[in-house]
Short mmCIF file of C-alpha atoms and ligand atoms in Angstrom, two decimals:
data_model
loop_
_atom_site.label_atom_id
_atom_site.label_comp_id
_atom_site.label_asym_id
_atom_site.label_seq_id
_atom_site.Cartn_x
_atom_site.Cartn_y
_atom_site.Cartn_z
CA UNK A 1 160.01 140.01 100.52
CA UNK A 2 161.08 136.99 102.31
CA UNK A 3 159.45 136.43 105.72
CA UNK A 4 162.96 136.15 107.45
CA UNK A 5 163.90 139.89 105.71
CA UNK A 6 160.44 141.01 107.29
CA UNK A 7 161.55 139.70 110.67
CA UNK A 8 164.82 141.37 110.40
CA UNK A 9 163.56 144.68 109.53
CA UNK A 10 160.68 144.29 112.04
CA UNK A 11 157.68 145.58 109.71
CA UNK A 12 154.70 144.32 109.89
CA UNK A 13 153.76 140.91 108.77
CA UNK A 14 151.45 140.84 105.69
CA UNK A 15 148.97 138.18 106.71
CA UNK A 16 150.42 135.81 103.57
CA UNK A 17 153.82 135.81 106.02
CA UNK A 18 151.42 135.30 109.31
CA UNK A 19 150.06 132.35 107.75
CA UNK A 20 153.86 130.71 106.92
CA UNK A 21 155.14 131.20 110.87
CA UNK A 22 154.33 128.25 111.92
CA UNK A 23 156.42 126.35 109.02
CA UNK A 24 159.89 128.20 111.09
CA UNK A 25 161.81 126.13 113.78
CA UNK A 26 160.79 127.34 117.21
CA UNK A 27 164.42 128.55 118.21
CA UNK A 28 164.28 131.07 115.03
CA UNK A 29 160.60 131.98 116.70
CA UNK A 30 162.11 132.68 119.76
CA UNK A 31 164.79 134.33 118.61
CA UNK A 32 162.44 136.78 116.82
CA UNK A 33 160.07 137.08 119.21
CA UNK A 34 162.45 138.03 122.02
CA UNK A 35 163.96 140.62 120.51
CA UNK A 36 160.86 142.23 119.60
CA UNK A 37 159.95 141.75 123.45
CA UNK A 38 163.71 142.61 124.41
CA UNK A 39 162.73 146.35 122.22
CA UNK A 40 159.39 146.95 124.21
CA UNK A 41 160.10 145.90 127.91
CA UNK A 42 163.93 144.77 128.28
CA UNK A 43 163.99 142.37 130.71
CA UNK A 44 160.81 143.47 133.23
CA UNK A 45 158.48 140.43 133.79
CA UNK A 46 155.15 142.11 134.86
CA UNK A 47 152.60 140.45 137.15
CA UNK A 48 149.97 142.30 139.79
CA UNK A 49 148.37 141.19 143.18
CA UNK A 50 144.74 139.78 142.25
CA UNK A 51 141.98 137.99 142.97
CA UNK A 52 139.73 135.96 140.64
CA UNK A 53 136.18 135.60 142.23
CA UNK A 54 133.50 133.46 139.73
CA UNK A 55 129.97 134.47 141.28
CA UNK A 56 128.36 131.43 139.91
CA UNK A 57 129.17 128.29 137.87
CA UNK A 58 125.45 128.13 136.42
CA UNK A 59 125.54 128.51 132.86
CA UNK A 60 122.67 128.35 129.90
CA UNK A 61 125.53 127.79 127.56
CA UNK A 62 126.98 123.81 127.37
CA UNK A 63 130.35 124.86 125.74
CA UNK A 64 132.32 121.74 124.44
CA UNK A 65 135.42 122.99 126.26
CA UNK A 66 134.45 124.00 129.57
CA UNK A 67 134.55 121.94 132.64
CA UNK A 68 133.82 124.62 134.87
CA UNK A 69 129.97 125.43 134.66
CA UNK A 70 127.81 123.23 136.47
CA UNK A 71 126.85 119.89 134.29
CA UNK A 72 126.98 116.31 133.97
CA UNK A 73 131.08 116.54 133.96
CA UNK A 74 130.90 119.08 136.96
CA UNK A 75 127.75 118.45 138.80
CA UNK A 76 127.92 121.15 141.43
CA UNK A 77 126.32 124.03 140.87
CA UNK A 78 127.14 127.19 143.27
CA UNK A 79 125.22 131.15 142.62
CA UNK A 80 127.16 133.39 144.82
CA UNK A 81 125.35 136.23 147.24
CA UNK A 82 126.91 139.31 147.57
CA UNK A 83 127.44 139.45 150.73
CA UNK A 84 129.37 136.00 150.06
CA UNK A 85 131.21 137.97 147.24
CA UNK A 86 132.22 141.16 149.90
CA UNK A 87 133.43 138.57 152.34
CA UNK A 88 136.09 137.09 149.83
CA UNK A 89 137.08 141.28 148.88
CA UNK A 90 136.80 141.59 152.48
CA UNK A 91 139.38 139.04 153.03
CA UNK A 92 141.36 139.78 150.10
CA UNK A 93 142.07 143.71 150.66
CA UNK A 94 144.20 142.80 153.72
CA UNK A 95 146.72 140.69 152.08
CA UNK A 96 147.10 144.02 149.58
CA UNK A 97 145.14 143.02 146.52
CA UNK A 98 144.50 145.57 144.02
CA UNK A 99 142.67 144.43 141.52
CA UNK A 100 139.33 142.04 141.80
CA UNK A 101 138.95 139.79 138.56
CA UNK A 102 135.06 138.70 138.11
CA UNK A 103 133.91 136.28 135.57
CA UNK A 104 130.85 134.70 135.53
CA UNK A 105 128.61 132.31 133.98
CA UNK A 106 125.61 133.10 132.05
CA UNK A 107 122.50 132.80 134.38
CA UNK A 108 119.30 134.86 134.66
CA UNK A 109 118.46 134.02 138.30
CA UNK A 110 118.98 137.63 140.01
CA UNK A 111 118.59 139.68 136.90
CA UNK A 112 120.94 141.99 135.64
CA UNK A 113 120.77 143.48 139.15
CA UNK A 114 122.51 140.62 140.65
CA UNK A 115 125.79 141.20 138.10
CA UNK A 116 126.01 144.85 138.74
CA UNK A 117 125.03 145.90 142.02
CA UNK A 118 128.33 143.99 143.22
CA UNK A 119 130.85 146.29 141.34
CA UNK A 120 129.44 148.92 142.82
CA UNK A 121 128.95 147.31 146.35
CA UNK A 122 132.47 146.33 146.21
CA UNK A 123 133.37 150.05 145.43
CA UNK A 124 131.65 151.76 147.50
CA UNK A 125 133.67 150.57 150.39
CA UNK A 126 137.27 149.74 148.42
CA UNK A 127 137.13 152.77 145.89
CA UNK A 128 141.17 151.80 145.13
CA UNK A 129 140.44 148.58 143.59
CA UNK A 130 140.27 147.95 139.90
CA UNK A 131 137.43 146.12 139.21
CA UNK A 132 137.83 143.85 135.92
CA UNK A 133 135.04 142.31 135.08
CA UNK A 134 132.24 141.47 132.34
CA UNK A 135 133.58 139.33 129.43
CA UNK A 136 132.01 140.31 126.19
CA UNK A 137 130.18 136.94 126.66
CA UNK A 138 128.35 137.67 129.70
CA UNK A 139 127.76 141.21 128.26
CA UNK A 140 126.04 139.68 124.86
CA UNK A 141 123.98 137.22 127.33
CA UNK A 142 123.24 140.51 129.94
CA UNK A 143 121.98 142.33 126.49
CA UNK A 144 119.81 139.92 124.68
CA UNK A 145 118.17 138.73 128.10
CA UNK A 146 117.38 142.21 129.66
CA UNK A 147 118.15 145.14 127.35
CA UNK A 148 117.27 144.03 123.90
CA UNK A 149 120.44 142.90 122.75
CA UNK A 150 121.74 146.50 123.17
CA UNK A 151 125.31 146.08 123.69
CA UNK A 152 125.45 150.23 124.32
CA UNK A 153 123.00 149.68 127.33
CA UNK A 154 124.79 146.97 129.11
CA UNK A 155 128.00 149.08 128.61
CA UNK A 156 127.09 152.24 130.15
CA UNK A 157 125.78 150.65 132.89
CA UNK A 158 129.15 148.98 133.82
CA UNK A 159 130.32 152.43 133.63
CA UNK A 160 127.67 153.59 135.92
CA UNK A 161 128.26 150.60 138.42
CA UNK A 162 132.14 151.09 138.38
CA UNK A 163 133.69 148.54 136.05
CA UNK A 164 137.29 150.25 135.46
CA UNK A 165 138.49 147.26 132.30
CA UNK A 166 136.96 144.43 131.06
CA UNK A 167 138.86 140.77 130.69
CA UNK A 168 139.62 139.09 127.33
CA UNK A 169 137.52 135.81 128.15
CA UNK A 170 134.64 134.50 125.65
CA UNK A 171 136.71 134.96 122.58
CA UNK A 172 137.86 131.24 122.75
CA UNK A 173 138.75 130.86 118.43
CA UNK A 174 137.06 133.08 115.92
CA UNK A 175 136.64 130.78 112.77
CA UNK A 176 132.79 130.42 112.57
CA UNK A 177 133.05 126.95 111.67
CA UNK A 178 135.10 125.67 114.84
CA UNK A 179 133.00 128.24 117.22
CA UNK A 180 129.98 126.19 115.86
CA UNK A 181 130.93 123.13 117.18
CA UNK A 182 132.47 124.73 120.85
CA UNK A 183 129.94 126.86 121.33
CA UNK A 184 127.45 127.59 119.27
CA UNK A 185 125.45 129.52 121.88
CA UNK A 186 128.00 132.31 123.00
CA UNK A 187 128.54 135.39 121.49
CA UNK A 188 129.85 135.35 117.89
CA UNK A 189 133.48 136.29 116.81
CA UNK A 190 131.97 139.57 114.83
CA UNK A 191 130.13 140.57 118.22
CA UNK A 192 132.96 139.99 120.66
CA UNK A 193 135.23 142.44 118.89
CA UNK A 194 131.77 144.73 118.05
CA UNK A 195 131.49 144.64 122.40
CA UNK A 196 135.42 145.62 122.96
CA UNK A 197 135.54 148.30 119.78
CA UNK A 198 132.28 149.64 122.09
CA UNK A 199 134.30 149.56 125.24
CA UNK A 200 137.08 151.32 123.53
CA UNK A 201 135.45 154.14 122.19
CA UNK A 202 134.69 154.69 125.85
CA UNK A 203 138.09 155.47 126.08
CA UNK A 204 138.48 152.03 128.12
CA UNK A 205 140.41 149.33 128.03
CA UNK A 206 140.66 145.39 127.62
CA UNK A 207 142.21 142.25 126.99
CA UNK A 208 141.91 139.34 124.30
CA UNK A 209 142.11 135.68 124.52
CA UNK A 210 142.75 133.02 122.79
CA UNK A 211 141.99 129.40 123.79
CA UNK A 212 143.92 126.92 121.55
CA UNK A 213 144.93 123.41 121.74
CA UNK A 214 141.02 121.44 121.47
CA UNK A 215 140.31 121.09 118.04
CA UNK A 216 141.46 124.18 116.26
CA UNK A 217 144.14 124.31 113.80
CA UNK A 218 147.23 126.38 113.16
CA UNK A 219 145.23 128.20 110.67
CA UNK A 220 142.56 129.33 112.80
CA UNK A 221 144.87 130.67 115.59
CA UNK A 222 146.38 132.80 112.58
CA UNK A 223 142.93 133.63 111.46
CA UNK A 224 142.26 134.48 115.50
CA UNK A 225 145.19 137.03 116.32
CA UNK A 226 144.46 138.84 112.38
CA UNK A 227 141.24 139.34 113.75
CA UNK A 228 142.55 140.61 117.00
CA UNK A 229 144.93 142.90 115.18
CA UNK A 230 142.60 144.63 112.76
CA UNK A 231 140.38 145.33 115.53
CA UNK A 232 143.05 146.94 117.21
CA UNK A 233 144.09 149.35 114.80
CA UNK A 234 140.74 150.64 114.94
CA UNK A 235 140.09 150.73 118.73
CA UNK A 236 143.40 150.48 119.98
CA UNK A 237 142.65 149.62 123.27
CA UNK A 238 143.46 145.90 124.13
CA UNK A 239 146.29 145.78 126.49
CA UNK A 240 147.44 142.47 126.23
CA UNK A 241 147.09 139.15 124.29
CA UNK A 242 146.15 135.89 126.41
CA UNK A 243 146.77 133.30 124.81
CA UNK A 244 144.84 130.24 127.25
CA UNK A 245 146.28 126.91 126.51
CA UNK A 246 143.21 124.36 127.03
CA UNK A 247 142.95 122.10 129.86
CA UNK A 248 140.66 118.84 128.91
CA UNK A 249 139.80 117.39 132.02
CA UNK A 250 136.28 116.85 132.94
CA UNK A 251 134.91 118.41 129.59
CA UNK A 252 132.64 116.76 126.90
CA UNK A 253 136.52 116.84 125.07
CA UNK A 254 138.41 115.30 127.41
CA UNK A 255 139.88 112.51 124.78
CA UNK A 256 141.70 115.02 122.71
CA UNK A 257 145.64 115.11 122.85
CA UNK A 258 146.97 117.94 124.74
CA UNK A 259 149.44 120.10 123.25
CA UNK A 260 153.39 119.87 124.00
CA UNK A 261 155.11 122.70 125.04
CA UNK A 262 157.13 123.11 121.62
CA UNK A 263 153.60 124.05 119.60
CA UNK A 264 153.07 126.09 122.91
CA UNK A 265 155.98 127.95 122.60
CA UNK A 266 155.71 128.63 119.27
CA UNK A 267 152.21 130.00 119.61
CA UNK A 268 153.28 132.87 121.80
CA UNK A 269 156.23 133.68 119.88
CA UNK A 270 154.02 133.74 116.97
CA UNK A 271 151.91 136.09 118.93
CA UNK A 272 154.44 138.25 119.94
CA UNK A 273 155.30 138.78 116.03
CA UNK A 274 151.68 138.95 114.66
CA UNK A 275 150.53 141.44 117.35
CA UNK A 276 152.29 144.30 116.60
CA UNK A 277 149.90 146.49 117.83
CA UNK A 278 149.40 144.99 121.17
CA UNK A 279 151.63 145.77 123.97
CA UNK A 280 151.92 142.72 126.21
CA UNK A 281 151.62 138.92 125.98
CA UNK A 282 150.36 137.18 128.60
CA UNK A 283 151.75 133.97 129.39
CA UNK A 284 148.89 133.52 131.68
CA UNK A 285 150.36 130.97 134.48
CA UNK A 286 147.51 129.17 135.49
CA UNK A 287 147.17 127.39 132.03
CA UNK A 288 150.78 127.04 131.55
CA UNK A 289 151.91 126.37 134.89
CA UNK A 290 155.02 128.71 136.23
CA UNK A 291 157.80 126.56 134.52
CA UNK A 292 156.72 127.16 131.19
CA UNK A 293 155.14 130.86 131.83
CA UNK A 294 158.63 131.72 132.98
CA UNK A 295 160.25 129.83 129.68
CA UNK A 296 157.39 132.07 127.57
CA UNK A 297 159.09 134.86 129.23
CA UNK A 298 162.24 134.30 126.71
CA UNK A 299 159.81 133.48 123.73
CA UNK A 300 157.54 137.10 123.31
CA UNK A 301 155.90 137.00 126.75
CA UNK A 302 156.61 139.51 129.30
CA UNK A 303 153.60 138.99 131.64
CA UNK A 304 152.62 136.65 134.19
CA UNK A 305 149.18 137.58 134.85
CA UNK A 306 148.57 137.83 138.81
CA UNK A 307 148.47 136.01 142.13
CA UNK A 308 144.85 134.90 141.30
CA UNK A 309 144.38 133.04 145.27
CA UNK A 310 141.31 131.47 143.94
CA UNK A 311 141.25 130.46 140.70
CA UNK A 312 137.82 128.43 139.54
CA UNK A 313 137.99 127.40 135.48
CA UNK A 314 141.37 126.77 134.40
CA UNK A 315 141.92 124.38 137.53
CA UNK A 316 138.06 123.00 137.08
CA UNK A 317 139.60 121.66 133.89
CA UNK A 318 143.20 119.96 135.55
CA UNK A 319 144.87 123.00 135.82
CA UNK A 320 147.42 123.70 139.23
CA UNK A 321 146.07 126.95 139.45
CA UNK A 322 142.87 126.63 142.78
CA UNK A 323 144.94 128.09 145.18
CA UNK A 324 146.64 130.68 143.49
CA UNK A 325 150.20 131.41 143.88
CA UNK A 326 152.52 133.87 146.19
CA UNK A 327 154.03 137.19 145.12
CA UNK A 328 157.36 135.54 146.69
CA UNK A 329 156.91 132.88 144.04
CA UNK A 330 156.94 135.06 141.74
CA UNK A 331 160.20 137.29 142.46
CA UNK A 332 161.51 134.42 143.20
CA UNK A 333 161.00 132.92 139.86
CA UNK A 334 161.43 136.05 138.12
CA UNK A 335 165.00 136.93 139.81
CA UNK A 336 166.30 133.23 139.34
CA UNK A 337 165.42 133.44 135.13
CA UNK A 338 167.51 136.99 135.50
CA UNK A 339 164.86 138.74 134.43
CA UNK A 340 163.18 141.82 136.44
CA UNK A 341 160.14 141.36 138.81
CA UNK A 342 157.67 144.35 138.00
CA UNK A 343 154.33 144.57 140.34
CA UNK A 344 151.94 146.73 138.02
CA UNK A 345 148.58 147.56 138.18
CA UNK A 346 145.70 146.72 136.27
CA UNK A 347 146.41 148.81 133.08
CA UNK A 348 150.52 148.37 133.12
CA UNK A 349 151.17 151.03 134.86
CA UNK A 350 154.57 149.61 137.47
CA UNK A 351 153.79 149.94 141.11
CA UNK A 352 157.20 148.82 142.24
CA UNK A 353 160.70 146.33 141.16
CA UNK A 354 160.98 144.11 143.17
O1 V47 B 1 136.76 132.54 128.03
C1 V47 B 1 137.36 127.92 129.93
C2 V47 B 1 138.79 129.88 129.17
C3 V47 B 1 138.31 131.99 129.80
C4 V47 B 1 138.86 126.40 130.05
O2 V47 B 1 141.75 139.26 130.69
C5 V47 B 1 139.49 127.59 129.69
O3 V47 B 1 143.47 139.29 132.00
C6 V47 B 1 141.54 126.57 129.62
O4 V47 B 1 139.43 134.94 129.98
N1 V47 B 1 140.99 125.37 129.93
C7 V47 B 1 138.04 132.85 131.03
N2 V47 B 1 140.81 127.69 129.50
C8 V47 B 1 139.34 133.31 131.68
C9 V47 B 1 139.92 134.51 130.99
C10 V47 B 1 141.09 135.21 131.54
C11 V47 B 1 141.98 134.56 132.36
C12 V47 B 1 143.07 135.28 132.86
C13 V47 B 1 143.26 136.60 132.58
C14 V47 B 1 142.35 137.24 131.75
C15 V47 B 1 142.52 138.68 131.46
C16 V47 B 1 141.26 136.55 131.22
O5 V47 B 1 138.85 130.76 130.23
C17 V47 B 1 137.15 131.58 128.95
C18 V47 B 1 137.72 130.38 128.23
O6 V47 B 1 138.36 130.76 127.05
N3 V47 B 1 138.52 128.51 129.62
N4 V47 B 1 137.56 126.62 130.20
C19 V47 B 1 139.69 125.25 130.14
N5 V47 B 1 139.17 124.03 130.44
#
């Protein structure tokens, strides 16, 4: 069948077809990918009040990509306490956040003690927030430094400490030979969907990333979201697809070429039509900046991600994003594009229209 009769009849892509997207003119991306979008969510844009808090910027991985852990690029290591942590939720529960995003980098000092006694710390005294946190990078570094490499172990304790979903950070490309030379150190592409199949069977769920535009090709973001979508029809319990467009400052890549928005667009259309499986596409802000997250929102997209406040790695790397941005901003946005402002929570489910 030709891959324009597929689209039509809105099957499934065989992955032969996944690998030819790319070779289509954006506008007959977009044209596929919003209906398909169009079909699942009409014309809601979906976004949630959050706060990102990164407990410490110390990292025994030197990814290729990264500008925000502490090195030569980025000399200025921080290590959080908790009561410095509780002070930020503190602050941030009276301006109605609802869920707290934590990501961290990979550091012994403080044991696994130091990772977990937070969730439950933070709780203890706000038992409504949703607490997403632990990418299945810091969970492969929390197993092979303190439990053996026993991804099980680490797991159940984030149940026991009050982790409600995990994020979809630390998948960065699949292909072995591309991970190799970004970061050879983190967890490998077989383990990171291992760590979120694990998670599922909990009867949890997650998200999945994708960072593109270093020195992957169009192949390998194919290869990425085929991956992603096998996984999910045996775990079925990724939410949403986030794909993170790179930002080069002040990282041991900083000569590469950025991406334009054209290849950008066409990535999360492609998404949209690969990941049949997975509800949402993120068109996550702070990488994209609003303009083009609120273009994405007419290419497959129909998520925003959050109001962030604080936001530590995309903007560590040239990103707009270190202050965050207001819910206003986003209605406002959202209304102007004609399209329908949707607060939600933490696992899609819609808290209000705005
Ligand atoms: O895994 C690191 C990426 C991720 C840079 O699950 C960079 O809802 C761009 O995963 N330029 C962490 N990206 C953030 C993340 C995330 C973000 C928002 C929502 C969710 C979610 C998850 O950030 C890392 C890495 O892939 N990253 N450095 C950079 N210079």
């Amino acid at each position: 069948m030709d891959i324009l009769e597929a689209l039509d009849e809105g099957k499934r892509l065989s992955e032969e077809d996944c690998y030819k997207l790319y070779d289509l003119d954006l506008q007959v991306l977009g044209f596929y990918a919003n209906k398909k979008r169009l079909k699942l969510h009409g014309k809601k844009v979906y976004f949630n009040c959050n706060r990102h808090i990164n407990p410490t910027n110390m990292c025994v991985d030197t990814c290729a990509f990264c500008a925000f852990s502490a090195h030569r690029h980025n000399p200025n290591p921080y290590h959080l306490t908790h009561e410095e942590i509780l002070k930020i939720v503190d602050d941030t529960v009276t301006r109605g956040t609802k869920e707290i995003h934590i990501v961290s980098a990979h550091n012994k000092k403080g044991g696994w003690e130091w990772y977990f006694e937070i969730f439950r710390k933070i709780k203890d005294k706000y038992p409504h927030l949703h607490i997403k946190a632990m990418t299945a990078a810091e969970i492969n570094f929390i197993a092979k430094s303190f439990f053996d490499g026993d991804y099980s172990a680490v797991i159940d304790k984030m149940l026991e400490y009050g982790v409600d979903s995990m994020p979809g950070g630390g998948a960065e490309i699949f292909d072995e030979k591309v991970r190799n030379e970004l970061c050879a150190s983190k967890v490998s592409s077989d383990n990171w969907l291992k760590i979120h199949g694990l998670w599922h069977q909990k009867g949890k769920q997650s998200n999945a990333t994708m960072l593109f535009g270093h020195i992957e090709s169009r192949e390998n973001r194919i290869d990425h979201m085929l991956r992603l979508r096998k996984q999910q029809d045996i775990s079925k319990g990724f939410n949403a697809f986030i794909p993170l467009v790179w930002q080069k400052d002040n990282s041991f890549l900083k000569d590469l070429k950025p991406l334009g928005s054209i290849e950008i667009l066409k990535t999360i259309a492609i998404a949209r039509l690969v990941l049949d499986n997975i509800s949402h596409i993120k068109a996550y802000w702070a990488t994209l900046g609003l303009n083009l997250a609120m273009v994405a929102q007419e290419y497959g997209a129909d998520d925003l991600d959050g109001t962030i406040e604080k936001e530590n790695i995309q903007s560590a790397g040239g990103a707009k994003s270190a202050n965050g941005i207001t819910l206003q901003d986003f209605i406002d946005n959202i209304k102007t594009s004609n399209l329908i402002p949707i607060e939600r929570d933490s696992l899609y489910n819609e808290i209000k229209e705005y």
